[in-house]
mmCIF file of C-alpha atoms and ligand atoms in Angstrom:
data_model
loop_
_atom_site.group_PDB
_atom_site.id
_atom_site.type_symbol
_atom_site.label_atom_id
_atom_site.label_comp_id
_atom_site.label_asym_id
_atom_site.label_seq_id
_atom_site.Cartn_x
_atom_site.Cartn_y
_atom_site.Cartn_z
ATOM 1 C CA UNK A 1 -26.136 1.038 26.153
ATOM 2 C CA UNK A 2 -24.644 0.877 22.701
ATOM 3 C CA UNK A 3 -21.442 2.816 22.401
ATOM 4 C CA UNK A 4 -21.287 5.773 19.955
ATOM 5 C CA UNK A 5 -19.715 4.901 16.592
ATOM 6 C CA UNK A 6 -16.538 6.742 15.918
ATOM 7 C CA UNK A 7 -14.873 6.236 12.596
ATOM 8 C CA UNK A 8 -11.194 7.101 11.993
ATOM 9 C CA UNK A 9 -9.975 7.547 8.490
ATOM 10 C CA UNK A 10 -6.156 7.337 8.324
ATOM 11 C CA UNK A 11 -3.566 7.867 5.618
ATOM 12 C CA UNK A 12 0.176 7.804 5.239
ATOM 13 C CA UNK A 13 0.741 10.649 7.782
ATOM 14 C CA UNK A 14 -0.494 8.283 10.542
ATOM 15 C CA UNK A 15 2.567 6.129 10.129
ATOM 16 C CA UNK A 16 5.082 8.799 9.169
ATOM 17 C CA UNK A 17 6.420 9.008 12.733
ATOM 18 C CA UNK A 18 6.840 5.215 12.749
ATOM 19 C CA UNK A 19 9.405 5.790 9.921
ATOM 20 C CA UNK A 20 7.229 4.917 7.029
ATOM 21 C CA UNK A 21 7.351 7.682 4.353
ATOM 22 C CA UNK A 22 4.230 9.402 3.026
ATOM 23 C CA UNK A 23 3.689 9.426 -0.738
ATOM 24 C CA UNK A 24 3.110 13.008 -1.683
ATOM 25 C CA UNK A 25 5.498 14.751 0.714
ATOM 26 C CA UNK A 26 8.373 13.389 -1.392
ATOM 27 C CA UNK A 27 7.553 15.126 -4.624
ATOM 28 C CA UNK A 28 5.302 12.416 -6.039
ATOM 29 C CA UNK A 29 7.883 9.777 -5.691
ATOM 30 C CA UNK A 30 7.373 6.879 -3.286
ATOM 31 C CA UNK A 31 10.734 5.828 -1.907
ATOM 32 C CA UNK A 32 12.338 7.116 -5.124
ATOM 33 C CA UNK A 33 9.812 5.476 -7.444
ATOM 34 C CA UNK A 34 7.108 6.869 -9.697
ATOM 35 C CA UNK A 35 3.926 5.642 -7.940
ATOM 36 C CA UNK A 36 2.421 4.511 -11.240
ATOM 37 C CA UNK A 37 5.403 2.314 -12.014
ATOM 38 C CA UNK A 38 5.218 0.321 -8.814
ATOM 39 C CA UNK A 39 1.541 0.603 -7.660
ATOM 40 C CA UNK A 40 -0.494 0.210 -10.857
ATOM 41 C CA UNK A 41 -1.882 -2.536 -13.006
ATOM 42 C CA UNK A 42 0.175 -1.232 -15.932
ATOM 43 C CA UNK A 43 3.290 -1.204 -13.757
ATOM 44 C CA UNK A 44 2.750 -4.855 -12.839
ATOM 45 C CA UNK A 45 2.308 -5.886 -16.476
ATOM 46 C CA UNK A 46 5.342 -3.895 -17.555
ATOM 47 C CA UNK A 47 7.850 -5.121 -14.812
ATOM 48 C CA UNK A 48 6.405 -7.555 -12.243
ATOM 49 C CA UNK A 49 9.825 -8.200 -10.744
ATOM 50 C CA UNK A 50 10.330 -4.516 -10.013
ATOM 51 C CA UNK A 51 6.857 -4.282 -8.439
ATOM 52 C CA UNK A 52 7.445 -7.357 -6.240
ATOM 53 C CA UNK A 53 10.865 -6.036 -5.166
ATOM 54 C CA UNK A 54 9.371 -2.701 -4.351
ATOM 55 C CA UNK A 55 6.740 -4.333 -2.036
ATOM 56 C CA UNK A 56 9.370 -6.680 -0.591
ATOM 57 C CA UNK A 57 11.457 -3.759 0.555
ATOM 58 C CA UNK A 58 8.349 -1.965 1.955
ATOM 59 C CA UNK A 59 7.599 -5.229 3.853
ATOM 60 C CA UNK A 60 11.078 -5.477 5.204
ATOM 61 C CA UNK A 61 10.902 -1.805 6.299
ATOM 62 C CA UNK A 62 7.647 -2.475 8.016
ATOM 63 C CA UNK A 63 9.105 -5.359 10.006
ATOM 64 C CA UNK A 64 11.297 -2.871 11.962
ATOM 65 C CA UNK A 65 8.666 -0.212 12.271
ATOM 66 C CA UNK A 66 6.626 0.255 15.486
ATOM 67 C CA UNK A 67 3.270 1.863 16.128
ATOM 68 C CA UNK A 68 3.538 5.463 17.396
ATOM 69 C CA UNK A 69 1.774 7.272 20.107
ATOM 70 C CA UNK A 70 -1.003 8.180 17.602
ATOM 71 C CA UNK A 71 -1.776 4.531 16.831
ATOM 72 C CA UNK A 72 -1.654 3.724 20.503
ATOM 73 C CA UNK A 73 -4.074 6.611 21.531
ATOM 74 C CA UNK A 74 -6.711 5.309 19.055
ATOM 75 C CA UNK A 75 -6.820 2.068 20.982
ATOM 76 C CA UNK A 76 -7.735 3.968 24.116
ATOM 77 C CA UNK A 77 -10.831 5.274 22.376
ATOM 78 C CA UNK A 78 -12.346 1.813 22.414
ATOM 79 C CA UNK A 79 -13.028 2.190 26.142
ATOM 80 C CA UNK A 80 -15.966 4.445 25.290
ATOM 81 C CA UNK A 81 -16.561 4.276 21.620
ATOM 82 C CA UNK A 82 -17.301 1.643 19.044
ATOM 83 C CA UNK A 83 -14.262 2.533 16.982
ATOM 84 C CA UNK A 84 -13.897 1.532 13.329
ATOM 85 C CA UNK A 85 -10.610 2.431 11.639
ATOM 86 C CA UNK A 86 -10.668 2.768 7.860
ATOM 87 C CA UNK A 87 -7.074 3.083 6.696
ATOM 88 C CA UNK A 88 -5.572 3.708 3.390
ATOM 89 C CA UNK A 89 -2.277 2.378 4.706
ATOM 90 C CA UNK A 90 -1.021 -1.073 3.872
ATOM 91 C CA UNK A 91 1.013 -1.436 7.045
ATOM 92 C CA UNK A 92 -0.231 -3.381 10.096
ATOM 93 C CA UNK A 93 0.590 -0.731 12.670
ATOM 94 C CA UNK A 94 -3.061 -0.189 13.805
ATOM 95 C CA UNK A 95 -3.408 -3.974 14.436
ATOM 96 C CA UNK A 96 -0.080 -4.141 16.228
ATOM 97 C CA UNK A 97 -1.043 -1.166 18.458
ATOM 98 C CA UNK A 98 -4.065 -3.232 19.397
ATOM 99 C CA UNK A 99 -6.976 -1.689 17.484
ATOM 100 C CA UNK A 100 -9.852 -4.185 17.194
ATOM 101 C CA UNK A 101 -11.540 -3.199 14.034
ATOM 102 C CA UNK A 102 -9.426 -2.107 11.006
ATOM 103 C CA UNK A 103 -10.624 -2.005 7.407
ATOM 104 C CA UNK A 104 -7.807 -1.727 4.922
ATOM 105 C CA UNK A 105 -9.010 0.095 1.817
ATOM 106 C CA UNK A 106 -5.827 -0.339 -0.155
ATOM 107 C CA UNK A 107 -4.846 -3.864 0.929
ATOM 108 C CA UNK A 108 -2.259 -5.192 3.274
ATOM 109 C CA UNK A 109 1.531 -5.620 2.907
ATOM 110 C CA UNK A 110 1.590 -8.802 4.982
ATOM 111 C CA UNK A 111 -0.809 -10.674 2.740
ATOM 112 C CA UNK A 112 -0.559 -12.284 -0.677
ATOM 113 C CA UNK A 113 -3.024 -13.645 -3.284
ATOM 114 C CA UNK A 114 -2.931 -15.109 -6.754
ATOM 115 C CA UNK A 115 -2.408 -12.556 -9.667
ATOM 116 C CA UNK A 116 -5.755 -13.117 -11.302
ATOM 117 C CA UNK A 117 -7.945 -13.638 -8.248
ATOM 118 C CA UNK A 118 -9.296 -11.736 -5.194
ATOM 119 C CA UNK A 119 -8.910 -14.882 -3.158
ATOM 120 C CA UNK A 120 -7.695 -16.811 -1.445
ATOM 121 C CA UNK A 121 -5.666 -14.367 0.599
ATOM 122 C CA UNK A 122 -2.657 -15.736 2.593
ATOM 123 C CA UNK A 123 -0.834 -14.282 5.520
ATOM 124 C CA UNK A 124 2.836 -14.080 4.560
ATOM 125 C CA UNK A 125 4.136 -12.023 7.509
ATOM 126 C CA UNK A 126 7.284 -10.232 6.558
ATOM 127 C CA UNK A 127 8.428 -12.792 3.873
ATOM 128 C CA UNK A 128 9.298 -11.754 0.380
ATOM 129 C CA UNK A 129 7.251 -12.679 -2.730
ATOM 130 C CA UNK A 130 9.385 -13.644 -5.717
ATOM 131 C CA UNK A 131 8.677 -14.140 -9.415
ATOM 132 C CA UNK A 132 7.941 -17.903 -9.662
ATOM 133 C CA UNK A 133 6.218 -18.224 -6.242
ATOM 134 C CA UNK A 134 3.077 -20.045 -7.271
ATOM 135 C CA UNK A 135 0.028 -21.262 -5.427
ATOM 136 C CA UNK A 136 -1.053 -24.898 -5.770
ATOM 137 C CA UNK A 137 -2.928 -24.145 -8.969
ATOM 138 C CA UNK A 138 0.229 -22.742 -10.558
ATOM 139 C CA UNK A 139 -0.733 -19.042 -10.265
ATOM 140 C CA UNK A 140 1.927 -16.429 -9.577
ATOM 141 C CA UNK A 141 1.533 -14.730 -6.181
ATOM 142 C CA UNK A 142 1.207 -10.947 -5.860
ATOM 143 C CA UNK A 143 0.962 -8.591 -2.847
ATOM 144 C CA UNK A 144 -2.587 -8.188 -1.494
ATOM 145 C CA UNK A 145 -2.529 -4.503 -2.479
ATOM 146 C CA UNK A 146 -5.164 -2.429 -4.311
ATOM 147 C CA UNK A 147 -3.223 -0.837 -7.206
ATOM 148 C CA UNK A 148 -4.221 2.181 -9.244
ATOM 149 C CA UNK A 149 -6.632 1.012 -11.920
ATOM 150 C CA UNK A 150 -8.189 -1.689 -9.636
ATOM 151 C CA UNK A 151 -11.488 -1.825 -7.698
ATOM 152 C CA UNK A 152 -11.490 -1.093 -4.026
ATOM 153 C CA UNK A 153 -13.379 -4.101 -2.627
ATOM 154 C CA UNK A 154 -13.750 -2.739 0.908
ATOM 155 C CA UNK A 155 -15.371 0.516 -0.134
ATOM 156 C CA UNK A 156 -18.911 -0.628 0.306
ATOM 157 C CA UNK A 157 -18.320 -1.699 3.913
ATOM 158 C CA UNK A 158 -16.344 1.485 4.638
ATOM 159 C CA UNK A 159 -19.124 3.647 3.137
ATOM 160 C CA UNK A 160 -21.663 1.943 5.399
ATOM 161 C CA UNK A 161 -19.520 2.647 8.508
ATOM 162 C CA UNK A 162 -19.000 6.300 7.707
ATOM 163 C CA UNK A 163 -22.662 6.881 6.868
ATOM 164 C CA UNK A 164 -23.635 5.553 10.298
ATOM 165 C CA UNK A 165 -20.987 7.225 12.463
ATOM 166 C CA UNK A 166 -21.535 9.921 15.022
ATOM 167 C CA UNK A 167 -17.923 11.275 14.864
ATOM 168 C CA UNK A 168 -15.286 11.172 12.152
ATOM 169 C CA UNK A 169 -11.592 11.600 12.754
ATOM 170 C CA UNK A 170 -9.297 12.097 9.790
ATOM 171 C CA UNK A 171 -5.563 11.635 10.411
ATOM 172 C CA UNK A 172 -2.676 12.177 8.016
ATOM 173 C CA UNK A 173 -4.229 11.892 4.575
ATOM 174 C CA UNK A 174 -4.094 14.377 1.725
ATOM 175 C CA UNK A 175 -7.589 13.263 0.589
ATOM 176 C CA UNK A 176 -6.589 13.402 -3.065
ATOM 177 C CA UNK A 177 -7.044 9.659 -3.834
ATOM 178 C CA UNK A 178 -10.505 8.417 -4.751
ATOM 179 C CA UNK A 179 -12.696 6.686 -3.980
ATOM 180 C CA UNK A 180 -11.290 6.816 -0.443
ATOM 181 C CA UNK A 181 -11.577 10.608 -0.146
ATOM 182 C CA UNK A 182 -15.211 10.494 -1.206
ATOM 183 C CA UNK A 183 -16.003 8.748 2.080
ATOM 184 C CA UNK A 184 -15.848 12.154 3.789
ATOM 185 C CA UNK A 185 -19.012 13.262 1.907
ATOM 186 C CA UNK A 186 -20.978 10.381 3.428
ATOM 187 C CA UNK A 187 -20.629 11.510 7.044
ATOM 188 C CA UNK A 188 -24.026 12.302 8.591
ATOM 189 C CA UNK A 189 -24.833 16.000 8.632
ATOM 190 C CA UNK A 190 -24.498 16.610 12.383
ATOM 191 C CA UNK A 191 -21.505 14.462 13.043
ATOM 192 C CA UNK A 192 -18.417 16.478 13.886
ATOM 193 C CA UNK A 193 -15.246 15.922 11.750
ATOM 194 C CA UNK A 194 -11.816 16.345 13.332
ATOM 195 C CA UNK A 195 -8.771 16.588 11.041
ATOM 196 C CA UNK A 196 -5.341 15.967 12.400
ATOM 197 C CA UNK A 197 -2.583 16.909 9.957
ATOM 198 C CA UNK A 198 0.249 19.456 10.063
ATOM 199 C CA UNK A 199 -0.986 20.646 6.588
ATOM 200 C CA UNK A 200 -4.715 21.160 5.801
ATOM 201 C CA UNK A 201 -6.033 18.731 3.165
ATOM 202 C CA UNK A 202 -7.357 20.669 0.206
ATOM 203 C CA UNK A 203 -10.848 19.216 0.466
ATOM 204 C CA UNK A 204 -14.173 20.962 0.471
ATOM 205 C CA UNK A 205 -15.676 19.640 3.736
ATOM 206 C CA UNK A 206 -19.476 19.811 3.963
ATOM 207 C CA UNK A 207 -20.046 19.543 7.648
ATOM 208 C CA UNK A 208 -18.596 21.091 10.897
ATOM 209 C CA UNK A 209 -14.933 20.547 10.820
ATOM 210 C CA UNK A 210 -12.150 21.216 13.352
ATOM 211 C CA UNK A 211 -8.598 21.262 12.160
ATOM 212 C CA UNK A 212 -5.871 20.208 14.550
ATOM 213 C CA UNK A 213 -2.542 21.309 13.001
ATOM 214 C CA UNK A 214 -0.309 18.761 14.591
ATOM 215 C CA UNK A 215 1.483 15.409 13.753
ATOM 216 C CA UNK A 216 -0.369 12.239 14.396
ATOM 217 C CA UNK A 217 1.722 11.325 17.449
ATOM 218 C CA UNK A 218 1.008 14.687 19.109
ATOM 219 C CA UNK A 219 -2.452 15.592 17.912
ATOM 220 C CA UNK A 220 -4.120 12.141 18.319
ATOM 221 C CA UNK A 221 -3.343 11.576 22.063
ATOM 222 C CA UNK A 222 -4.572 15.202 22.812
ATOM 223 C CA UNK A 223 -7.803 14.776 20.874
ATOM 224 C CA UNK A 224 -8.424 11.300 22.315
ATOM 225 C CA UNK A 225 -8.079 12.704 25.820
ATOM 226 C CA UNK A 226 -10.627 15.372 25.008
ATOM 227 C CA UNK A 227 -13.022 12.903 23.411
ATOM 228 C CA UNK A 228 -12.882 10.503 26.385
ATOM 229 C CA UNK A 229 -13.452 13.360 28.839
ATOM 230 C CA UNK A 230 -16.409 14.562 26.786
ATOM 231 C CA UNK A 231 -18.420 11.359 27.390
ATOM 232 C CA UNK A 232 -17.331 10.586 30.956
HETATM 233 N N1 APR B 1 1.254 13.360 11.130
HETATM 234 C C1 APR B 1 0.074 13.592 10.483
HETATM 235 N N2 APR B 1 -0.072 13.857 9.170
HETATM 236 C C2 APR B 1 1.126 13.931 8.528
HETATM 237 C C3 APR B 1 2.343 13.736 9.079
HETATM 238 C C4 APR B 1 2.401 13.410 10.457
HETATM 239 N N3 APR B 1 3.572 13.165 11.099
HETATM 240 N N4 APR B 1 3.350 13.858 8.113
HETATM 241 C C5 APR B 1 2.659 14.101 6.945
HETATM 242 N N5 APR B 1 1.350 14.174 7.182
HETATM 243 C C6 APR B 1 0.245 14.404 6.313
HETATM 244 C C7 APR B 1 0.558 15.222 5.047
HETATM 245 O O1 APR B 1 0.427 16.648 5.339
HETATM 246 C C8 APR B 1 -0.445 14.735 4.040
HETATM 247 O O2 APR B 1 -1.681 15.491 4.171
HETATM 248 O O3 APR B 1 -0.155 13.170 5.742
HETATM 249 C C9 APR B 1 -0.734 13.305 4.402
HETATM 250 C C10 APR B 1 -0.103 12.357 3.527
HETATM 251 O O4 APR B 1 -0.681 12.355 2.302
HETATM 252 P P1 APR B 1 -0.260 11.323 1.182
HETATM 253 O O5 APR B 1 1.150 11.114 1.133
HETATM 254 O O6 APR B 1 -1.037 11.758 -0.057
HETATM 255 O O7 APR B 1 -0.959 9.958 1.717
HETATM 256 P P2 APR B 1 -2.425 9.373 1.570
HETATM 257 O O8 APR B 1 -3.422 10.439 1.675
HETATM 258 O O9 APR B 1 -2.516 8.250 2.585
HETATM 259 O O10 APR B 1 -2.452 8.751 0.138
HETATM 260 C C11 APR B 1 -3.570 8.033 -0.267
HETATM 261 O O11 APR B 1 -2.421 7.287 -2.270
HETATM 262 O O12 APR B 1 -0.496 6.523 -3.340
HETATM 263 C C12 APR B 1 -1.790 6.208 -2.815
HETATM 264 O O13 APR B 1 -2.515 4.066 -2.231
HETATM 265 C C13 APR B 1 -1.691 5.100 -1.721
HETATM 266 O O14 APR B 1 -2.991 4.913 0.213
HETATM 267 C C14 APR B 1 -2.295 5.784 -0.472
HETATM 268 C C15 APR B 1 -3.145 6.903 -1.134
#
């Protein structure tokens, strides 16, 4: 029998307990920077070196981070569900925990591509990108990150997954950044939505929602246990 499709939408709160700071909990500053200076197309044109250095330090920080109990619990769900993780995070902690299917809406820190092209995309691991690092065609490399002001290429695929799921879990996202937040409106009418977040996102949910006011590392294993029991 086909497994039920369970989609998990994750945001910065998912990785907070792995030591990676969220964006909006720190007063609109991301590691001391105005998000628009370091994560936008304008920011790149204004000061590419600063943008590269910003992502280089995020990448170095990621190297020492480890998946938390929340990431690990989501892997367990694969025993009984067809799990699709849609993450706004640019870290690789879901993959390192062992999740099989992860869609990165906002790109990936451990990948690079040429400035003016969507591809090719290279794995760079935890290596820095510097001004002057070129591909074989002489194009400057940039992080494979979706900045403010850019299209979100994985949206179409993500929308399809949400529209065909039977359960939606939302973990650690403020749901203020679009188009990612709009995915929630695509959930089928009868599919339950579970939200794990110490603070409730200010979002007008359409369907039946259950809020679990807990951190990702505490709330996720609890809910996963419940969801696995529910189908056994
Ligand atoms: N466990 C679960 N949730 C948490 C935790 C935790 N330990 N700590 C904080 N949170 C919650 C906060 O309450 C908040 O609702 O995580 C959410 C983090 O929200 P944001 O910082 O806005 O992060 P996110 O929703 O992922 O931002 C979306 O904005 O800057 C862009 O591209 C960036 O992908 C990012 C997007």
